[in-house]
Amino acid sequence: MRKILCILLVAVTPLFVFAQTHSSVDMPNSVYDVLEIAAEKGYCDPLYNVKPYSESYVLLKLSEIEENLKDIIETSENPGIKRNVQIELDIILNEKKKFNHEAGLNLKKLEYRYESDFEENVPVSFDFYNTVDGFFSAGIYDGLLNNSVGFELVDKLNFTGDITKYFSYKIQGYLGLTSMPLQDMGNYAVGSWWYGYDGKNEPKYGDENYGKTRHVKVFKNNSVFPYSYKKFWDGNIFLLQNLSASGTEGWADGIGLGFGMNGEMRTSFFDNRIELSFGRNSREWGGMESGSSLILNEKARPFLAGELLVRPLKWLSFSSLTGVLEFPNQDYINEVTGDNFQDQDSFYYQNAYSVTMLDVDFDYFHFDFGSAVVWPKRFEIGYLFPLIDNVVYQDNIGDNDNLCLFTDIMLRKPGLGKIWISGYLDEMPKVNPLNMFDKTRYMFAIQAGGKVVIPWLPFASLSLRYSKVEPYCYTHHSINYTPWYSHYISEPYTNNGYSLGYYLDPNSDEINLRFEASPYSNLFAFFQYQLIRHGVDFGSRAIPGSNLYSELPPRGRDDLYKYFLKDGCYEWSHILSLGGSYDMRKFDLPLKFNFSAGYIFDYFTDTDSPVGVKGSYHKVNTNEYKDSSGVIISLGFTAFGN
């Protein structure tokens, strides 16, 4: 009977609960992790494969989980099961508290909400709330890496509301102080054929002058764990030591003032079967677990885009997105060092982005596939039309746009776990597929993973995944004389200088083992081990294709080979970390603390052969590639808001 009531509740909730908004729930947010593990334990139907979720969808899933947990508590005769499920139920109730919308002023939450009462059929609401985030992290090392301390203190002003039951809006402005020093590792040659070609003398791969025109600087952020940091600010930052309109910098190497804005308009029809949105926010598509997507990862920088989500059947959905990508801030992070490349890089990064995905999702089987394209901004209506595949359309009109195909296949058993394999195909030449791990022209990323539920601990799981990003994957050669542009346009699969897909650099792999659990309703804990191997992109033994700015040469590319770990110098990073969060919302205090600590050990391997030539690798320890180890400690908090 309770399950029947739950179904009815889920079906009619959007019709009578006006306080549920259709605005998206920002990522990251602990509710995504809670929903994911609850779905894996079989407490609710499989979740949508496109994030962020709308608040109305999140509340529907939380209510579904709540009713199922109450059912288990009532029917189970095992005291241990009842205790664990009660903790899980308390977690769900705590998450629901985040989305309580009460009219009037709430000083404890720094929130004010207004709801109209003069038009019963056309309800309107306005909600303001404030969020304060703080983050401090320190890394202490020996060897090659420098000691470093970084921090952020950010205030976010949020304005949200609804116009009728179907349309919601959200505006978020943020302003904060930060300092996140970087260690300069040197320059990396990304290619010279496109940028250095004068129409007469074509540099070839391997020539003495190849790669001497186009360089970028390579930096390391030693305050945090590798690939874990996502800056909060957009564009430039104002350093306090030179606070003026002309005093902006590309990075907060000293204490600086950062700012930015996100916004969204979102509408939903037919019980969330059709959703339309237009906004700037973080997203994740096709992730088999949070942060694992190869196609559009939550660690990518946000960008403005329009989305269409159509779910005609419970097991079938179709998604399409088109947006405008933001250029990287090259003034500071990736400074141009060549003599023939003097213009600002905003001149060369003028790209749009489109992606479509078809999703088939049953209780025990998931399959999705789709295509994406980075294309120079022009009135190209074919990429905007969701019912024509991007690859097919590019053959008709796009020609040199940066295309990719992707897919995810997953088998799962609710209450037990899941296994999956994901693939991202950047470029495939017309050669024998058996050479895909040898030929450089095979530019792809692949991931295999598994996750098991631990039944005797509340919301506990153990996951293991292996991810590999081949050389030049997520990169693309610059193109010239594309429609509407008479100069070079750079088309890597990036936004604001960061990969849109997986967070690893090209020519890397990762083993990620993670255990997480919630032993108490307000305490979350994790332990994680990572092994990350990456072809170096600094120093005298840097390997071509190991940086997002790399450009595969257009001549002779079919004759290039890759030999992972055996064609140059590689950095090996062993990372052990543990941490968690403590939520005070249980005590009616809008405050949450985060903490982590860990150990990192870096060393390098190299061969006795020239870079690009296969050889046996062995450990090295030189002044240029020196062993290092260190401890990293991070503390953070979130006050008020969600």
XYZ file of C-alpha atoms in Angstrom:
642
model
C 0.000 0.000 0.000
C 2.830 2.394 0.872
C 4.435 1.790 -2.526
C 1.147 2.619 -4.245
C 0.923 5.858 -2.276
C 4.519 6.625 -3.213
C 3.740 6.193 -6.921
C 0.728 8.464 -6.635
C 2.762 11.030 -4.745
C 5.475 11.062 -7.405
C 2.887 11.359 -10.184
C 0.957 14.315 -8.821
C 3.536 16.242 -6.826
C 4.328 18.740 -9.631
C 0.636 19.610 -9.809
C 0.165 20.790 -6.258
C 3.530 21.675 -4.743
C 4.240 25.142 -6.079
C 7.383 25.528 -3.977
C 9.194 22.957 -6.098
C 11.160 24.887 -8.673
C 12.449 23.618 -12.014
C 15.762 25.460 -11.659
C 18.764 23.170 -11.724
C 20.655 22.101 -8.608
C 24.231 23.366 -8.876
C 27.084 20.905 -9.233
C 28.828 19.735 -7.152
C 26.242 19.070 -4.461
C 26.080 16.168 -2.003
C 22.549 15.345 -3.137
C 23.931 13.933 -6.399
C 26.110 11.434 -4.529
C 23.213 10.493 -2.251
C 20.876 9.905 -5.192
C 23.503 7.859 -7.015
C 24.189 5.440 -4.176
C 20.461 5.196 -3.348
C 19.714 4.205 -6.954
C 22.512 1.623 -6.855
C 20.989 0.126 -3.720
C 17.654 -0.166 -5.520
C 15.784 2.464 -3.499
C 14.600 4.263 -6.649
C 14.414 3.838 -10.402
C 17.555 4.529 -12.477
C 18.513 8.190 -12.646
C 18.703 10.401 -15.700
C 22.068 10.431 -17.430
C 22.089 14.211 -17.981
C 23.045 16.564 -15.145
C 22.360 18.984 -13.550
C 18.955 17.798 -12.373
C 16.093 20.169 -11.781
C 15.088 20.735 -8.167
C 11.640 19.278 -8.856
C 13.230 16.068 -10.165
C 15.571 15.838 -7.168
C 12.656 16.195 -4.739
C 10.646 13.546 -6.564
C 13.522 11.063 -6.319
C 14.160 11.904 -2.659
C 10.471 11.319 -1.893
C 10.536 8.009 -3.741
C 13.601 6.908 -1.781
C 12.078 8.100 1.508
C 8.942 6.007 1.067
C 10.907 2.887 0.122
C 13.187 3.246 3.145
C 10.184 3.618 5.447
C 8.786 0.443 3.906
C 11.989 -1.461 4.715
C 12.046 -0.205 8.311
C 8.445 -1.295 8.848
C 8.817 -4.760 7.305
C 12.352 -5.783 8.332
C 12.912 -7.844 11.460
C 16.710 -7.508 11.409
C 17.904 -4.869 13.953
C 21.139 -4.236 12.028
C 19.293 -3.577 8.790
C 16.817 -1.308 10.572
C 19.647 0.726 12.101
C 21.470 1.215 8.790
C 18.288 2.030 6.889
C 17.262 4.521 9.581
C 20.590 6.333 9.106
C 19.991 6.345 5.346
C 16.492 7.720 5.882
C 17.880 10.496 8.086
C 20.336 11.381 5.303
C 17.487 11.633 2.807
C 15.480 13.849 5.166
C 18.521 16.086 5.703
C 18.917 16.448 1.939
C 15.249 17.357 1.580
C 15.712 20.124 4.153
C 17.986 21.896 1.685
C 15.049 22.498 -0.603
C 12.470 23.678 1.915
C 11.021 26.930 0.589
C 9.185 28.892 3.277
C 7.638 32.258 2.505
C 9.063 35.215 4.376
C 12.409 36.021 5.959
C 14.659 33.343 7.453
C 17.682 34.983 9.057
C 19.231 31.677 10.057
C 19.491 30.673 6.403
C 19.934 34.234 5.079
C 16.939 33.613 2.848
C 13.877 35.563 1.812
C 11.005 34.160 -0.248
C 7.937 35.834 -1.697
C 4.966 33.946 -3.149
C 2.085 35.676 -4.912
C -1.427 35.059 -3.672
C -3.442 37.235 -6.036
C -3.462 34.914 -9.064
C -4.209 31.331 -8.085
C -3.795 30.038 -11.640
C -0.623 32.023 -12.414
C 1.603 31.677 -9.332
C 4.792 33.710 -9.137
C 7.619 33.423 -6.619
C 10.896 35.150 -5.835
C 13.582 33.644 -3.632
C 16.861 35.183 -2.462
C 19.503 33.330 -0.473
C 23.162 33.777 0.250
C 25.912 31.137 0.329
C 29.440 31.520 1.693
C 32.137 29.006 0.702
C 35.596 28.800 2.201
C 38.522 26.598 1.183
C 42.097 26.291 2.438
C 44.687 23.835 1.169
C 48.413 23.397 1.755
C 51.008 21.148 0.138
C 54.372 20.443 1.767
C 56.944 18.676 -0.446
C 60.526 17.666 -0.872
C 62.270 17.260 -4.222
C 61.047 18.877 -7.445
C 57.783 20.419 -6.226
C 57.520 23.663 -4.241
C 55.600 24.061 -0.995
C 52.386 25.931 -1.621
C 49.346 27.315 0.204
C 46.095 28.314 -1.490
C 42.719 29.556 -0.309
C 39.297 30.764 -1.474
C 36.609 32.750 0.333
C 33.566 33.249 -1.881
C 30.186 34.884 -1.353
C 27.400 33.785 -3.715
C 24.186 35.746 -4.160
C 21.357 33.613 -5.520
C 18.096 34.860 -7.000
C 15.617 32.180 -8.030
C 11.927 31.904 -8.625
C 9.021 30.570 -10.636
C 6.521 32.002 -13.084
C 3.624 29.544 -13.237
C 4.175 25.879 -12.440
C 6.222 25.337 -15.570
C 8.888 28.043 -15.795
C 11.749 28.814 -13.391
C 14.687 31.181 -13.429
C 17.920 31.545 -11.495
C 20.661 34.178 -11.302
C 23.852 33.619 -9.350
C 26.564 36.211 -8.845
C 29.741 35.438 -6.944
C 32.612 37.483 -5.610
C 35.543 36.286 -3.556
C 39.149 36.478 -2.504
C 41.586 33.803 -3.559
C 45.238 32.935 -3.874
C 46.390 29.772 -5.623
C 50.127 29.997 -6.495
C 51.491 27.961 -9.400
C 54.930 26.481 -10.029
C 56.363 27.257 -13.468
C 57.564 23.987 -15.013
C 58.735 25.510 -18.325
C 57.526 25.735 -21.915
C 55.936 23.086 -24.118
C 56.090 23.104 -27.934
C 52.622 22.353 -29.287
C 53.347 22.652 -33.021
C 54.338 25.120 -35.697
C 52.874 23.875 -38.968
C 49.649 25.851 -38.715
C 50.864 28.889 -36.851
C 54.301 29.041 -38.454
C 53.389 28.193 -42.034
C 54.105 31.167 -44.337
C 52.659 29.589 -47.488
C 56.083 28.663 -48.866
C 58.143 26.690 -46.390
C 56.197 23.947 -44.678
C 57.868 22.674 -41.465
C 57.635 18.901 -41.112
C 57.427 16.766 -38.006
C 60.975 16.074 -36.851
C 62.558 19.077 -38.588
C 64.879 21.241 -36.521
C 62.459 24.184 -36.572
C 59.329 22.145 -35.932
C 57.546 23.300 -32.784
C 59.688 26.380 -32.198
C 57.006 28.908 -33.075
C 54.064 27.930 -30.876
C 54.732 27.331 -27.177
C 52.644 27.320 -24.043
C 53.739 27.549 -20.453
C 53.206 24.590 -18.149
C 52.336 25.138 -14.488
C 51.555 22.944 -11.475
C 49.199 23.742 -8.638
C 50.936 22.212 -5.619
C 48.366 23.379 -3.059
C 45.899 20.632 -4.007
C 45.802 17.071 -5.305
C 46.423 16.682 -9.063
C 43.376 17.385 -11.265
C 41.173 18.135 -8.242
C 40.962 21.941 -8.339
C 38.270 23.880 -10.195
C 38.587 27.653 -9.903
C 35.430 29.533 -8.967
C 36.115 32.746 -10.897
C 35.751 33.487 -14.608
C 37.938 35.389 -17.038
C 40.438 37.715 -15.369
C 41.189 38.274 -11.716
C 42.065 41.558 -9.994
C 45.205 41.284 -7.872
C 44.911 43.391 -4.720
C 48.423 44.733 -5.213
C 47.258 46.387 -8.442
C 43.519 46.910 -8.086
C 42.602 48.807 -11.246
C 40.813 48.278 -14.544
C 44.158 47.596 -16.219
C 45.468 45.464 -13.385
C 43.786 42.191 -14.273
C 45.738 38.961 -14.437
C 45.070 35.493 -15.774
C 45.641 33.727 -12.470
C 45.633 34.399 -8.718
C 49.352 34.002 -8.108
C 48.908 36.492 -5.279
C 45.793 37.451 -3.371
C 43.192 38.493 -5.891
C 39.546 39.422 -6.269
C 37.596 37.049 -8.494
C 34.039 37.258 -9.732
C 31.554 35.806 -12.189
C 27.910 35.056 -12.936
C 25.753 32.060 -13.797
C 22.142 32.137 -14.864
C 19.427 29.875 -16.144
C 15.896 29.806 -17.533
C 14.244 26.376 -17.429
C 10.821 25.032 -18.251
C 9.273 21.601 -17.874
C 6.158 19.984 -19.338
C 4.247 16.714 -19.114
C 5.608 15.562 -15.750
C 9.239 16.366 -16.659
C 9.066 14.398 -19.923
C 10.110 17.491 -21.887
C 12.558 20.022 -20.470
C 13.986 23.124 -22.106
C 16.703 25.238 -20.571
C 19.035 28.059 -21.499
C 21.794 29.011 -19.141
C 25.379 28.971 -17.985
C 26.210 26.247 -15.468
C 28.318 23.125 -14.927
C 27.100 19.901 -16.521
C 27.843 16.194 -16.741
C 26.562 13.937 -19.515
C 27.136 10.215 -19.814
C 28.930 9.724 -16.494
C 28.662 6.165 -15.174
C 29.538 7.606 -11.774
C 29.978 11.204 -10.651
C 32.973 12.876 -12.270
C 33.741 9.971 -14.631
C 32.293 11.231 -17.924
C 34.520 11.160 -20.994
C 32.265 13.465 -23.024
C 31.079 16.335 -20.776
C 32.513 16.198 -17.271
C 31.405 18.115 -14.184
C 35.011 19.326 -13.757
C 34.809 21.235 -17.062
C 34.280 24.979 -16.883
C 30.654 26.199 -17.232
C 29.472 27.766 -20.481
C 26.264 29.234 -21.895
C 24.087 26.750 -23.786
C 20.558 25.792 -24.673
C 19.371 22.259 -23.857
C 16.515 20.032 -24.955
C 15.677 16.897 -22.936
C 12.929 14.591 -24.223
C 11.862 11.435 -22.366
C 8.960 9.861 -24.289
C 9.277 6.538 -22.439
C 10.487 5.547 -19.006
C 13.457 3.730 -20.555
C 14.192 6.056 -23.482
C 15.467 9.636 -23.572
C 17.028 12.022 -26.062
C 19.193 15.016 -25.212
C 20.634 17.840 -27.269
C 22.746 20.874 -26.366
C 24.305 23.773 -28.268
C 26.337 26.495 -26.624
C 29.173 28.986 -26.946
C 32.586 28.091 -25.531
C 34.782 30.570 -23.694
C 38.361 31.309 -24.705
C 41.257 30.518 -22.344
C 43.037 33.292 -20.525
C 46.389 33.027 -22.271
C 47.866 36.272 -20.989
C 49.340 34.513 -18.003
C 48.809 30.764 -17.861
C 49.880 29.853 -21.371
C 51.991 32.712 -22.573
C 52.972 32.835 -26.240
C 56.757 32.838 -26.643
C 57.209 32.740 -30.427
C 58.074 35.706 -32.641
C 55.356 35.039 -35.234
C 52.359 34.846 -32.927
C 51.718 38.170 -31.241
C 47.927 38.422 -31.100
C 45.759 37.672 -28.087
C 44.422 34.123 -28.126
C 40.828 35.338 -27.861
C 41.360 36.061 -31.559
C 41.919 32.343 -32.213
C 39.369 30.768 -29.839
C 35.929 31.521 -31.260
C 34.135 28.210 -30.908
C 30.665 26.842 -30.362
C 29.782 23.354 -29.147
C 26.985 20.898 -29.914
C 26.255 17.453 -28.487
C 23.401 14.972 -28.891
C 22.824 11.739 -26.970
C 20.327 8.874 -27.133
C 19.872 7.026 -23.862
C 18.345 3.569 -23.311
C 17.986 2.700 -19.630
C 16.492 -0.437 -18.076
C 16.789 -1.790 -14.539
C 19.717 -4.062 -15.408
C 21.119 -2.515 -18.589
C 22.134 0.964 -19.725
C 23.306 2.053 -23.160
C 23.883 5.497 -24.586
C 25.632 6.850 -27.622
C 25.990 10.193 -29.340
C 28.226 12.685 -31.066
C 29.667 16.091 -30.261
C 31.392 18.803 -32.255
C 33.466 21.904 -31.552
C 32.934 24.331 -34.422
C 33.840 27.990 -35.084
C 30.965 30.310 -34.267
C 28.920 30.844 -37.415
C 25.278 30.529 -38.376
C 25.502 26.745 -38.808
C 21.908 25.685 -38.240
C 22.657 22.013 -38.926
C 24.526 21.612 -35.641
C 21.632 23.296 -33.866
C 19.122 20.829 -35.300
C 19.006 17.828 -32.920
C 17.562 15.265 -35.355
C 20.576 15.191 -37.711
C 23.748 13.574 -36.406
C 26.740 15.907 -36.079
C 29.084 13.518 -37.892
C 26.742 13.171 -40.856
C 26.198 16.912 -41.024
C 29.913 17.677 -40.819
C 30.528 15.574 -43.923
C 28.012 17.761 -45.737
C 29.196 21.211 -44.690
C 31.554 21.390 -41.689
C 34.627 19.733 -43.226
C 37.301 20.586 -40.615
C 35.257 20.882 -37.434
C 36.356 18.894 -34.368
C 34.031 15.872 -34.161
C 33.797 12.963 -31.781
C 31.661 9.899 -31.093
C 31.000 8.439 -27.648
C 29.194 5.567 -25.977
C 28.586 4.017 -22.552
C 27.477 0.463 -21.771
C 26.597 -0.607 -18.241
C 25.280 -3.742 -16.565
C 23.887 -3.379 -13.055
C 22.051 -5.262 -10.354
C 20.254 -2.968 -7.873
C 21.477 -3.738 -4.381
C 24.680 -5.355 -5.674
C 26.523 -2.969 -7.988
C 27.408 -2.271 -11.602
C 30.126 -2.627 -14.233
C 30.614 -0.404 -17.263
C 32.776 0.531 -20.215
C 32.884 3.986 -21.802
C 34.512 5.181 -24.998
C 35.291 8.511 -26.642
C 36.542 8.485 -30.242
C 38.234 11.689 -31.371
C 39.696 10.623 -34.696
C 40.142 7.335 -36.529
C 42.218 6.986 -39.710
C 41.578 4.446 -42.444
C 44.049 1.903 -41.122
C 43.860 -1.480 -39.452
C 41.916 -1.207 -36.158
C 44.384 -3.678 -34.659
C 46.853 -0.771 -34.583
C 44.642 1.420 -32.417
C 47.074 1.307 -29.486
C 50.104 1.855 -31.758
C 49.102 4.430 -34.372
C 49.049 8.026 -33.149
C 46.116 8.842 -35.453
C 43.900 6.738 -33.179
C 42.961 9.513 -30.763
C 40.526 8.179 -28.159
C 39.744 7.807 -24.475
C 38.475 4.647 -22.859
C 37.285 3.728 -19.381
C 36.302 0.507 -17.642
C 34.931 0.423 -14.134
C 32.934 -1.328 -11.504
C 31.176 -0.401 -8.296
C 29.815 -2.644 -5.553
C 27.386 -1.742 -2.784
C 28.449 -2.617 0.756
C 25.212 -3.705 2.469
C 26.326 -3.645 6.103
C 27.203 0.081 6.096
C 24.870 3.013 5.355
C 25.224 4.313 1.793
C 28.595 2.575 1.392
C 30.290 1.546 -1.836
C 33.630 0.461 -3.269
C 34.509 1.477 -6.825
C 37.410 0.818 -9.156
C 37.898 2.362 -12.583
C 40.666 2.532 -15.146
C 40.765 5.440 -17.597
C 43.171 6.066 -20.465
C 43.430 9.173 -22.643
C 45.549 8.615 -25.742
C 48.051 11.184 -27.131
C 46.401 14.127 -28.920
C 42.949 13.082 -27.657
C 40.778 16.154 -26.938
C 43.129 18.211 -29.165
C 42.662 19.393 -32.752
C 44.794 21.126 -35.344
C 44.016 24.775 -36.003
C 42.149 25.538 -39.188
C 42.485 28.449 -41.560
C 40.005 30.191 -43.860
C 36.969 28.598 -42.317
C 33.659 30.309 -43.248
C 33.403 33.795 -41.709
C 37.043 33.750 -40.530
C 40.158 34.716 -42.460
C 42.607 33.730 -39.733
C 43.516 30.641 -37.749
C 40.902 29.193 -35.413
C 42.002 26.775 -32.683
C 39.506 23.941 -32.083
C 40.584 21.720 -29.170
C 37.879 19.939 -27.169
C 38.238 22.497 -24.389
C 36.407 25.349 -22.711
C 38.237 28.170 -20.963
C 41.470 26.190 -21.259
C 40.121 23.029 -19.579
C 39.011 19.763 -21.148
C 35.291 19.361 -21.743
C 35.748 15.625 -21.301
C 37.752 13.638 -18.773
C 40.055 15.670 -16.541
C 43.296 13.854 -17.441
C 45.715 15.400 -19.924
C 46.311 13.562 -23.210
C 48.791 10.672 -23.087
C 47.745 9.681 -19.558
C 46.076 6.885 -17.672
C 44.612 6.513 -14.196
C 43.694 3.769 -11.752
C 41.135 5.063 -9.259
C 40.085 2.991 -6.218
C 37.577 4.632 -3.889
C 35.684 3.606 -0.776
C 32.967 5.837 0.678
C 30.331 5.531 3.373
C 28.090 7.506 5.731
C 28.487 5.906 9.170
C 26.251 8.604 10.661
C 23.498 10.659 9.118
C 25.552 13.860 9.122
C 28.986 12.335 8.444
C 30.358 11.292 5.068
C 33.807 9.681 4.734
C 35.975 8.385 1.890
C 39.326 6.774 1.177
C 40.896 6.932 -2.274
C 43.970 5.646 -4.071
C 45.042 6.944 -7.478
C 47.884 6.042 -9.791
C 48.204 8.622 -12.564
C 50.800 8.257 -15.310
C 51.331 11.091 -17.773
C 53.768 11.784 -20.588
C 55.655 14.877 -19.455
C 54.886 18.182 -21.152
C 57.835 20.097 -19.754
C 61.596 19.860 -20.001
C 63.920 18.381 -22.604
C 62.115 15.012 -22.789
C 58.597 16.346 -23.325
C 56.489 14.051 -25.506
C 54.381 15.418 -28.398
C 50.650 14.986 -27.853
C 50.803 15.181 -24.042
C 49.143 18.589 -23.640
C 45.644 19.872 -24.464
C 47.217 22.490 -26.747
C 49.118 19.880 -28.796
C 48.522 19.868 -32.545
C 48.983 16.724 -34.613
C 50.925 17.671 -37.768
C 48.843 17.446 -40.957
C 51.622 15.841 -43.003
C 52.973 12.383 -42.213
C 50.556 11.821 -39.351
C 49.637 8.326 -40.576
C 53.258 7.247 -40.053
C 53.470 8.324 -36.406
C 53.459 5.740 -33.619
C 52.759 5.933 -29.897
C 54.307 3.709 -27.253
C 52.834 4.485 -23.860
C 55.565 4.599 -21.177
C 58.167 3.563 -23.782
C 58.589 6.657 -25.994
C 59.950 9.241 -23.577
C 59.703 10.504 -20.022
C 56.579 9.790 -17.954
C 55.528 11.077 -14.548
C 54.087 8.534 -12.098
C 51.946 9.918 -9.279
C 50.805 7.686 -6.405
C 48.122 9.485 -4.406
C 46.557 8.326 -1.140
C 43.819 10.518 0.304
C 41.065 10.345 2.885
C 38.481 12.816 4.056
C 34.822 13.584 4.246
C 32.246 16.102 5.375
C 30.304 16.908 8.533
C 26.866 18.470 8.079
C 25.394 20.594 10.888
C 21.964 20.793 9.235
C 20.877 17.930 11.465
C 21.148 20.399 14.356
C 19.263 23.072 12.404
C 22.495 24.936 11.659
C 23.125 25.793 7.975
C 26.800 24.885 8.088
C 28.841 22.102 6.521
C 32.555 21.301 6.925
C 34.765 19.451 4.434
C 38.169 18.002 5.083
C 40.784 15.860 3.344
C 44.394 14.854 3.824
C 46.716 12.734 1.790
C 50.146 11.732 0.602
C 51.543 11.993 -2.918
C 54.708 10.360 -4.273
C 55.987 11.419 -7.706
C 58.746 9.836 -9.751
C 59.702 9.585 -13.425
C 60.600 6.875 -15.910
C 62.460 7.381 -19.187
C 64.142 5.462 -22.001
C 67.582 5.697 -23.570
C 65.997 6.288 -26.994
C 65.065 9.631 -28.629
C 61.593 10.961 -27.798
C 59.026 9.187 -29.946
C 61.179 6.115 -30.483
C 60.296 2.910 -28.655
C 62.632 1.765 -25.910
C 62.675 0.022 -22.548
C 61.785 2.358 -19.711
C 63.509 2.643 -16.362
C 63.266 4.923 -13.347
C 65.213 8.204 -13.480
C 65.950 10.861 -10.878
C 67.591 13.970 -12.332
C 67.547 17.680 -11.587
C 65.003 18.074 -14.389
C 62.833 15.076 -13.458
C 63.374 14.589 -9.763
C 61.524 12.411 -7.257
C 59.277 14.270 -4.863
C 56.842 13.426 -2.104
C 54.517 15.483 -0.017
C 51.511 15.847 2.229
C 48.398 17.797 1.247
C 45.813 18.994 3.779
C 42.569 20.714 2.789
C 39.775 22.246 4.870
C 36.567 23.860 3.691
C 33.118 24.984 4.745
C 29.783 26.019 3.276
C 27.493 28.309 5.236
C 23.836 29.033 4.491
C 22.243 28.195 1.141
C 22.199 24.633 -0.197
